[in-house]
Structure formats: structure tokens, C-alpha cells
Amino acid sequence: MEEISENESWNNWFRRHGPKLLFCARQWTASMADAEDVVQDAFVRFWRRQRGLSGEPLALLLTSVRRAGLDVWRRRVRRVAREAGALGDDPAPLFEPLPEGDDRRMAIEAALRRLPPEQREVLALKVWGGLTFAEIAGQLGIPPNTAASRYRYALAALRRELTVADCHG
Amino acid sequence: MDEDFHELEAELGRLRPANPTRELLQRIERGLEPRGRGWLWAAIPAACAILLIAAFGIRRAARPAAGAREPPPSPALRPVAVRDVLVGSRDEGYVLLADGWPARRVREAHLDTIVWKDPRSASSLQWSLPREEIRIVPVAFE
């Protein structure tokens, strides 16, 4: 991952990494609105005060976003929603439309929303956050092997879901 | 990773997370606008204390070991965690923005904590700094 140069504008950096950040934030919040609030707070604070720190900017930001997301969650006491999965009730699309058609994207989104939250967050951090298993383990406070297992379970579950969806057209 | 999953991983990797809304970009832009300084009451003493501790630590880390011919490697502290605790907030009422729209001004007191770790020596450094933030929250009429 890249470090941030002195002359980098927030706009350019956010254009490249904002979608990933928001996507990961949505794993830990109950709605797009909550995810945007959390990303806004974390990013503004990061850009003002923390971007000069050495290290991986995206990993640092993800730590802030996850912590803030879970705080918001606790404040709102959405235990039931969380057990159902953060993305369960959020209608906003997770991905940009695909040029070749949207059916496949929608099938993947639906399958993702049905994954257990602990598997989905690992998948999100790995595939779209670009983190290693060691970094994911650090973020989530779990052993790297557990992160890798959850990732494999998530992929297996996704493939099962998508195969069923394909069979039913 | 499992050979069987390569195709699925590649397919997932081709999906681009949805772009942030224009509203979010505007909110961030407003959040990054220059603003007045406050809060020196607690920040200066805390910052001084932290600087003293950090300077002392760096000196100790940089001091060559007795008999050593080469200087020791510089500390490889890397930030590993950032925490922000909201200590309190005060709603200061309504203000008018430059474009005439009303907004609420909220003054928040935070405590930022950054933790650095050096994986080679397992040493760590924690830095806590109080911070005041003034948030301008646009008011939406429905």
C-alpha cells in the first residue's frame, strides 16, 4: 500500500481509496448513512492529524472506521440487526454496476449479505481492503489462521450460494 | 489460497465498491475547511509531556551500546492503532453558513490515542492527545 505524499490532495486520495473505505465501513454499520458518518469522521481526523504518520494509511483508517462503526452500533443497540448481518436491511448497492450486465453483481451482493458478519468482514478486508491476513488479524484481534479460515469459509459459502443461484437461473 | 477459489477470487476482485456519494465528499470538504484554534488549555501541557517522554525515549534508543562499533539501528516504531474517544459534546445552537443555509454548531472534546509498536523489540509507545473539534452540521428540512 502507498504512503501519502506531501502534495497529495485529499480529493485524489479519497477518490482512489474512499470506495474501499466506505465498503469496509458498511460491514460494521447498519446503514449507508451510518457508514458515511463513520467514514467522514475518521477521514477528516486522519487527514488533519494522522496522515503524516508512517505506516499504511488505509490500514490505520480502517482501524478508526471499525472502532467508530462499532461505537455507533453500540450506541444504537442494534443487536438484532447485527445478528442478522449489518448489510441485511441496507438497500444501497455495494458495488458499481458491471458493464456486461447487473444480474451477476446482484447475485454476488445478495450472497454477500447472507454471509455471517465475521466471515464477510474478513472477505471485505482481504479482497476490497487489500489487507494481508496478518493485517486483518491485527485489525480484528484474531489469530492470522482464524482470519484465513474465515476467508475460506466465506469463499466456500459464496460459491455454494452462487451455484444455487445459477441453477435457479 | 485454495486453487479452487482462484476464479471466484478473481471475479470478486473485479467488482468495484460503490463510489461515495457527492454529499459525503461535500461533508468531508466542509470538515477539512480551516477553522479556529481552541483547546490549548489541555493540549499544550499534554503535548509537552509527550514530547519530553518521546525525546527521552529516542535518546535512549539512539545511545550506542558500550563497546559497539556500529550505531544501533533506528527504532522501527510503526503506528498500529488509533483510538478516538469522545469525551463530551456541546450543542452551541444554530449558525448561518456562507450560502445562507442554517446549520448546527457542535463542539466536541475528544481524546486521540495513537499506539506505535516496534515488532523487532516488542517495545511500544502510546501517545494520547486531547483535541477539540467544532462540527458544522447542515440542517435538512423535510
Short mmCIF file of C-alpha atoms in Angstrom, two decimals:
data_model
loop_
_atom_site.label_atom_id
_atom_site.label_comp_id
_atom_site.label_asym_id
_atom_site.label_seq_id
_atom_site.Cartn_x
_atom_site.Cartn_y
_atom_site.Cartn_z
CA MET A 1 0.00 0.00 0.00
CA GLU A 2 1.19 3.50 -0.67
CA GLU A 3 2.19 6.25 1.72
CA ILE A 4 0.71 9.72 1.25
CA SER A 5 2.92 12.36 -0.31
CA GLU A 6 3.02 15.91 1.00
CA ASN A 7 1.38 17.29 -2.12
CA GLU A 8 -1.37 14.75 -2.38
CA SER A 9 -4.82 16.33 -2.24
CA TRP A 10 -7.43 14.71 -0.06
CA ASN A 11 -9.72 14.56 -3.04
CA ASN A 12 -7.34 12.47 -5.14
CA TRP A 13 -6.55 10.12 -2.30
CA PHE A 14 -10.16 9.70 -1.34
CA ARG A 15 -11.17 9.13 -4.96
CA ARG A 16 -8.82 6.14 -5.05
CA HIS A 17 -9.44 4.70 -1.60
CA GLY A 18 -12.78 6.16 -0.45
CA PRO A 19 -14.89 3.41 -2.07
CA LYS A 20 -12.88 0.68 -0.32
CA LEU A 21 -13.10 2.54 2.98
CA LEU A 22 -16.84 3.00 2.66
CA PHE A 23 -17.32 -0.60 1.62
CA CYS A 24 -15.48 -1.85 4.69
CA ALA A 25 -17.34 0.63 6.91
CA ARG A 26 -20.58 -0.90 5.71
CA GLN A 27 -19.51 -4.23 7.17
CA TRP A 28 -19.62 -2.68 10.63
CA THR A 29 -22.62 -0.37 10.40
CA ALA A 30 -26.33 -0.89 9.94
CA SER A 31 -26.90 1.58 7.12
CA MET A 32 -25.18 3.53 4.39
CA ALA A 33 -25.88 6.71 6.37
CA ASP A 34 -24.05 5.36 9.42
CA ALA A 35 -21.17 4.16 7.24
CA GLU A 36 -20.84 7.61 5.66
CA ASP A 37 -20.86 9.30 9.08
CA VAL A 38 -18.15 6.98 10.33
CA VAL A 39 -16.00 7.40 7.21
CA GLN A 40 -16.40 11.16 7.28
CA ASP A 41 -15.31 11.45 10.90
CA ALA A 42 -12.41 9.05 10.55
CA PHE A 43 -11.15 10.51 7.30
CA VAL A 44 -11.33 14.16 8.40
CA ARG A 45 -9.49 13.33 11.60
CA PHE A 46 -6.94 11.26 9.73
CA TRP A 47 -6.27 13.87 7.08
CA ARG A 48 -5.94 16.67 9.60
CA ARG A 49 -3.81 14.91 12.16
CA GLN A 50 -2.58 11.47 11.23
CA ARG A 51 -1.64 11.37 7.57
CA GLY A 52 1.97 12.29 8.33
CA LEU A 53 2.41 9.11 10.35
CA SER A 54 4.46 6.38 8.80
CA GLY A 55 2.67 3.15 8.09
CA GLU A 56 -0.21 2.05 5.94
CA PRO A 57 -2.76 4.88 5.69
CA LEU A 58 -5.60 2.61 4.66
CA ALA A 59 -4.92 0.14 7.48
CA LEU A 60 -4.86 2.97 10.03
CA LEU A 61 -8.05 4.41 8.65
CA LEU A 62 -9.74 1.04 8.71
CA THR A 63 -8.86 0.71 12.39
CA SER A 64 -10.51 4.05 13.11
CA VAL A 65 -13.50 3.26 10.96
CA ARG A 66 -14.07 -0.13 12.55
CA ARG A 67 -13.81 1.27 16.05
CA ALA A 68 -16.15 4.15 15.27
CA GLY A 69 -18.57 1.84 13.47
CA LEU A 70 -18.79 -0.47 16.43
CA ASP A 71 -19.26 2.52 18.76
CA VAL A 72 -22.16 3.75 16.65
CA TRP A 73 -23.56 0.28 16.72
CA ARG A 74 -23.34 0.01 20.46
CA ARG A 75 -24.92 3.42 20.90
CA ARG A 76 -27.86 2.41 18.81
CA VAL A 77 -28.20 -1.01 20.40
CA ARG A 78 -28.95 -2.76 17.17
CA ARG A 79 -28.26 -6.18 18.45
CA VAL A 80 -30.98 -7.83 16.43
CA ALA A 81 -29.90 -6.13 13.21
CA ARG A 82 -26.33 -7.11 13.83
CA GLU A 83 -27.18 -10.72 14.36
CA ALA A 84 -28.99 -10.62 11.05
CA GLY A 85 -25.89 -9.06 9.47
CA ALA A 86 -25.05 -5.41 9.06
CA LEU A 87 -25.89 -5.26 5.39
CA GLY A 88 -29.15 -7.13 5.72
CA ASP A 89 -31.51 -4.16 5.60
CA ASP A 90 -29.34 -1.71 3.68
CA PRO A 91 -30.74 -1.35 0.17
CA ALA A 92 -27.88 0.72 -1.25
CA PRO A 93 -25.80 -1.26 -3.77
CA LEU A 94 -22.41 -2.43 -2.56
CA PHE A 95 -20.70 -2.29 -5.95
CA GLU A 96 -20.64 -0.22 -9.08
CA PRO A 97 -22.68 -1.74 -11.93
CA LEU A 98 -20.83 -4.12 -14.22
CA PRO A 99 -20.68 -3.17 -17.90
CA GLU A 100 -21.60 -6.69 -19.03
CA GLY A 101 -24.85 -6.73 -17.02
CA ASP A 102 -26.01 -6.47 -13.48
CA ASP A 103 -27.51 -9.88 -12.71
CA ARG A 104 -24.25 -11.39 -11.60
CA ARG A 105 -23.36 -8.40 -9.43
CA MET A 106 -26.74 -8.54 -7.74
CA ALA A 107 -26.38 -12.27 -7.14
CA ILE A 108 -22.98 -11.73 -5.55
CA GLU A 109 -24.31 -8.89 -3.41
CA ALA A 110 -27.21 -11.00 -2.23
CA ALA A 111 -24.86 -13.86 -1.37
CA LEU A 112 -22.52 -11.48 0.45
CA ARG A 113 -25.36 -10.09 2.53
CA ARG A 114 -26.22 -13.59 3.68
CA LEU A 115 -22.71 -14.40 4.87
CA PRO A 116 -22.09 -14.45 8.63
CA PRO A 117 -20.73 -11.00 9.58
CA GLU A 118 -17.43 -12.37 10.89
CA GLN A 119 -16.75 -14.06 7.55
CA ARG A 120 -17.91 -11.14 5.48
CA GLU A 121 -15.69 -8.62 7.26
CA VAL A 122 -12.62 -10.78 6.63
CA LEU A 123 -13.57 -11.17 2.97
CA ALA A 124 -14.13 -7.41 2.63
CA LEU A 125 -10.83 -6.51 4.24
CA LYS A 126 -8.94 -9.05 2.12
CA VAL A 127 -10.49 -8.58 -1.31
CA TRP A 128 -11.50 -4.93 -1.30
CA GLY A 129 -9.45 -3.53 1.57
CA GLY A 130 -6.30 -5.16 0.18
CA LEU A 131 -5.04 -6.23 3.62
CA THR A 132 -2.96 -9.32 4.33
CA PHE A 133 -4.18 -11.98 6.75
CA ALA A 134 -1.68 -10.70 9.30
CA GLU A 135 -3.08 -7.18 8.95
CA ILE A 136 -6.65 -8.43 9.15
CA ALA A 137 -5.76 -10.40 12.26
CA GLY A 138 -4.36 -7.21 13.79
CA GLN A 139 -7.48 -5.27 12.89
CA LEU A 140 -9.90 -7.81 14.29
CA GLY A 141 -7.85 -9.09 17.21
CA ILE A 142 -7.87 -12.68 15.98
CA PRO A 143 -5.07 -15.09 15.01
CA PRO A 144 -4.00 -14.94 11.33
CA ASN A 145 -5.01 -18.59 10.88
CA THR A 146 -8.52 -17.76 12.02
CA ALA A 147 -8.65 -14.90 9.54
CA ALA A 148 -7.55 -17.25 6.77
CA SER A 149 -10.13 -19.87 7.80
CA ARG A 150 -12.94 -17.35 7.85
CA TYR A 151 -11.87 -16.19 4.41
CA ARG A 152 -12.00 -19.74 3.05
CA TYR A 153 -15.38 -20.39 4.68
CA ALA A 154 -16.69 -17.17 3.16
CA LEU A 155 -15.50 -18.13 -0.32
CA ALA A 156 -16.94 -21.62 0.01
CA ALA A 157 -20.29 -20.25 1.17
CA LEU A 158 -20.33 -17.69 -1.62
CA ARG A 159 -19.59 -20.31 -4.23
CA ARG A 160 -22.36 -22.52 -2.87
CA GLU A 161 -24.85 -19.66 -2.95
CA LEU A 162 -23.84 -18.58 -6.43
CA THR A 163 -24.02 -22.13 -7.77
CA VAL A 164 -27.55 -22.46 -6.41
CA ALA A 165 -28.46 -19.10 -7.91
CA ASP A 166 -27.05 -20.19 -11.28
CA CYS A 167 -29.05 -23.41 -11.16
CA HIS A 168 -32.25 -21.50 -10.49
CA GLY A 169 -31.47 -19.05 -13.28
CA MET B 1 -5.14 -19.72 -1.27
CA ASP B 2 -7.09 -22.76 -2.34
CA GLU B 3 -6.64 -23.42 -6.04
CA ASP B 4 -10.40 -23.93 -6.40
CA PHE B 5 -11.19 -20.41 -5.33
CA HIS B 6 -8.99 -18.57 -7.83
CA GLU B 7 -11.78 -17.98 -10.28
CA LEU B 8 -14.17 -16.72 -7.61
CA GLU B 9 -11.50 -14.51 -6.06
CA ALA B 10 -10.74 -13.01 -9.47
CA GLU B 11 -14.44 -12.36 -10.05
CA LEU B 12 -14.83 -10.68 -6.66
CA GLY B 13 -11.72 -8.62 -7.30
CA ARG B 14 -13.24 -7.24 -10.48
CA LEU B 15 -16.16 -5.76 -8.56
CA ARG B 16 -15.55 -2.13 -7.68
CA PRO B 17 -17.04 -0.95 -4.36
CA ALA B 18 -19.73 1.70 -4.87
CA ASN B 19 -18.39 5.22 -5.06
CA PRO B 20 -19.06 7.58 -2.15
CA THR B 21 -21.96 9.94 -2.68
CA ARG B 22 -21.40 13.56 -3.64
CA GLU B 23 -22.90 14.50 -0.29
CA LEU B 24 -20.22 12.61 1.58
CA LEU B 25 -17.48 14.35 -0.42
CA GLN B 26 -19.05 17.71 0.40
CA ARG B 27 -19.24 16.84 4.07
CA ILE B 28 -15.60 15.86 4.12
CA GLU B 29 -14.68 19.04 2.29
CA ARG B 30 -16.51 21.08 4.91
CA GLY B 31 -14.86 19.08 7.65
CA LEU B 32 -11.43 19.86 6.22
CA GLU B 33 -12.03 23.58 5.86
CA PRO B 34 -9.70 25.68 8.01
CA ARG B 35 -11.18 26.54 11.36
CA GLY B 36 -10.34 28.40 14.51
CA ARG B 37 -7.98 27.02 17.09
CA GLY B 38 -9.23 26.21 20.52
CA TRP B 39 -8.38 23.90 23.30
CA LEU B 40 -4.95 24.94 24.22
CA TRP B 41 -5.93 24.51 27.82
CA ALA B 42 -5.13 20.86 27.97
CA ALA B 43 -3.33 20.19 24.73
CA ILE B 44 -0.16 22.17 25.41
CA PRO B 45 0.78 20.56 28.73
CA ALA B 46 -0.09 17.13 27.39
CA ALA B 47 1.88 17.69 24.19
CA CYS B 48 4.89 18.95 26.15
CA ALA B 49 4.81 15.92 28.39
CA ILE B 50 4.56 13.61 25.42
CA LEU B 51 7.40 15.34 23.60
CA LEU B 52 9.61 15.07 26.66
CA ILE B 53 8.85 11.39 27.04
CA ALA B 54 9.35 10.76 23.33
CA ALA B 55 12.63 12.72 23.26
CA PHE B 56 13.91 10.83 26.27
CA GLY B 57 12.92 7.54 24.69
CA ILE B 58 14.56 8.39 21.37
CA ARG B 59 17.77 9.43 23.09
CA ARG B 60 17.88 6.19 25.00
CA ALA B 61 17.18 4.22 21.87
CA ALA B 62 19.87 6.11 19.95
CA ARG B 63 22.56 5.75 22.63
CA PRO B 64 25.24 3.31 21.38
CA ALA B 65 25.80 0.20 23.45
CA ALA B 66 29.09 0.02 25.33
CA GLY B 67 31.79 -1.33 23.06
CA ALA B 68 29.61 -1.31 19.99
CA ARG B 69 31.37 -0.16 16.84
CA GLU B 70 28.28 0.47 14.75
CA PRO B 71 25.38 2.66 15.85
CA PRO B 72 22.29 0.60 16.66
CA PRO B 73 19.52 0.53 14.08
CA SER B 74 17.00 3.31 14.41
CA PRO B 75 13.76 2.39 16.19
CA ALA B 76 11.24 0.96 13.78
CA LEU B 77 8.15 2.11 15.60
CA ARG B 78 5.13 1.96 13.38
CA PRO B 79 1.64 3.15 14.24
CA VAL B 80 -0.59 0.14 14.80
CA ALA B 81 -3.72 1.56 16.35
CA VAL B 82 -5.57 4.83 16.52
CA ARG B 83 -8.31 5.39 19.03
CA ASP B 84 -10.62 8.32 19.41
CA VAL B 85 -12.76 8.66 22.50
CA LEU B 86 -15.49 11.26 22.54
CA VAL B 87 -15.19 12.85 25.96
CA GLY B 88 -18.10 15.24 25.67
CA SER B 89 -20.04 17.44 23.29
CA ARG B 90 -21.97 20.66 23.49
CA ASP B 91 -24.58 21.87 21.03
CA GLU B 92 -23.90 25.58 20.51
CA GLY B 93 -27.06 26.23 18.56
CA TYR B 94 -27.68 27.39 15.02
CA VAL B 95 -25.36 29.34 12.74
CA LEU B 96 -25.81 30.56 9.17
CA LEU B 97 -23.46 29.17 6.52
CA ALA B 98 -21.99 31.35 3.76
CA ASP B 99 -24.71 30.22 1.37
CA GLY B 100 -27.44 31.26 3.80
CA TRP B 101 -28.35 27.74 4.96
CA PRO B 102 -28.73 27.18 8.67
CA ALA B 103 -26.53 24.67 10.41
CA ARG B 104 -25.93 23.48 13.93
CA ARG B 105 -22.57 24.07 15.59
CA VAL B 106 -21.48 21.27 17.89
CA ARG B 107 -18.31 21.48 19.98
CA GLU B 108 -16.82 18.10 20.82
CA ALA B 109 -13.99 17.13 23.12
CA HIS B 110 -12.02 14.07 22.01
CA LEU B 111 -9.05 12.15 23.31
CA ASP B 112 -6.93 10.73 20.48
CA THR B 113 -4.61 7.89 21.29
CA ILE B 114 -2.04 6.51 18.87
CA VAL B 115 -0.08 3.37 19.61
CA TRP B 116 3.25 2.64 17.91
CA LYS B 117 5.00 -0.71 18.11
CA ASP B 118 8.42 -1.91 17.11
CA PRO B 119 7.98 -5.53 16.01
CA ARG B 120 11.71 -6.20 16.39
CA SER B 121 11.95 -5.31 20.06
CA ALA B 122 8.26 -5.56 21.03
CA SER B 123 8.55 -2.07 22.50
CA SER B 124 5.59 0.24 22.17
CA LEU B 125 4.78 3.88 22.58
CA GLN B 126 1.36 5.32 23.28
CA TRP B 127 0.53 8.93 22.63
CA SER B 128 -2.69 10.50 23.90
CA LEU B 129 -3.68 14.00 22.95
CA PRO B 130 -6.85 15.88 23.81
CA ARG B 131 -8.49 17.59 20.88
CA GLU B 132 -11.40 19.92 20.36
CA GLU B 133 -13.50 19.67 17.26
CA ILE B 134 -16.17 22.06 16.09
CA ARG B 135 -18.63 20.39 13.77
CA ILE B 136 -20.95 22.28 11.50
CA VAL B 137 -23.93 20.06 10.76
CA PRO B 138 -26.20 21.30 7.97
CA VAL B 139 -29.87 21.30 8.88
CA ALA B 140 -32.19 19.50 6.49
CA PHE B 141 -35.83 20.49 6.30
CA GLU B 142 -38.27 17.80 5.35
#
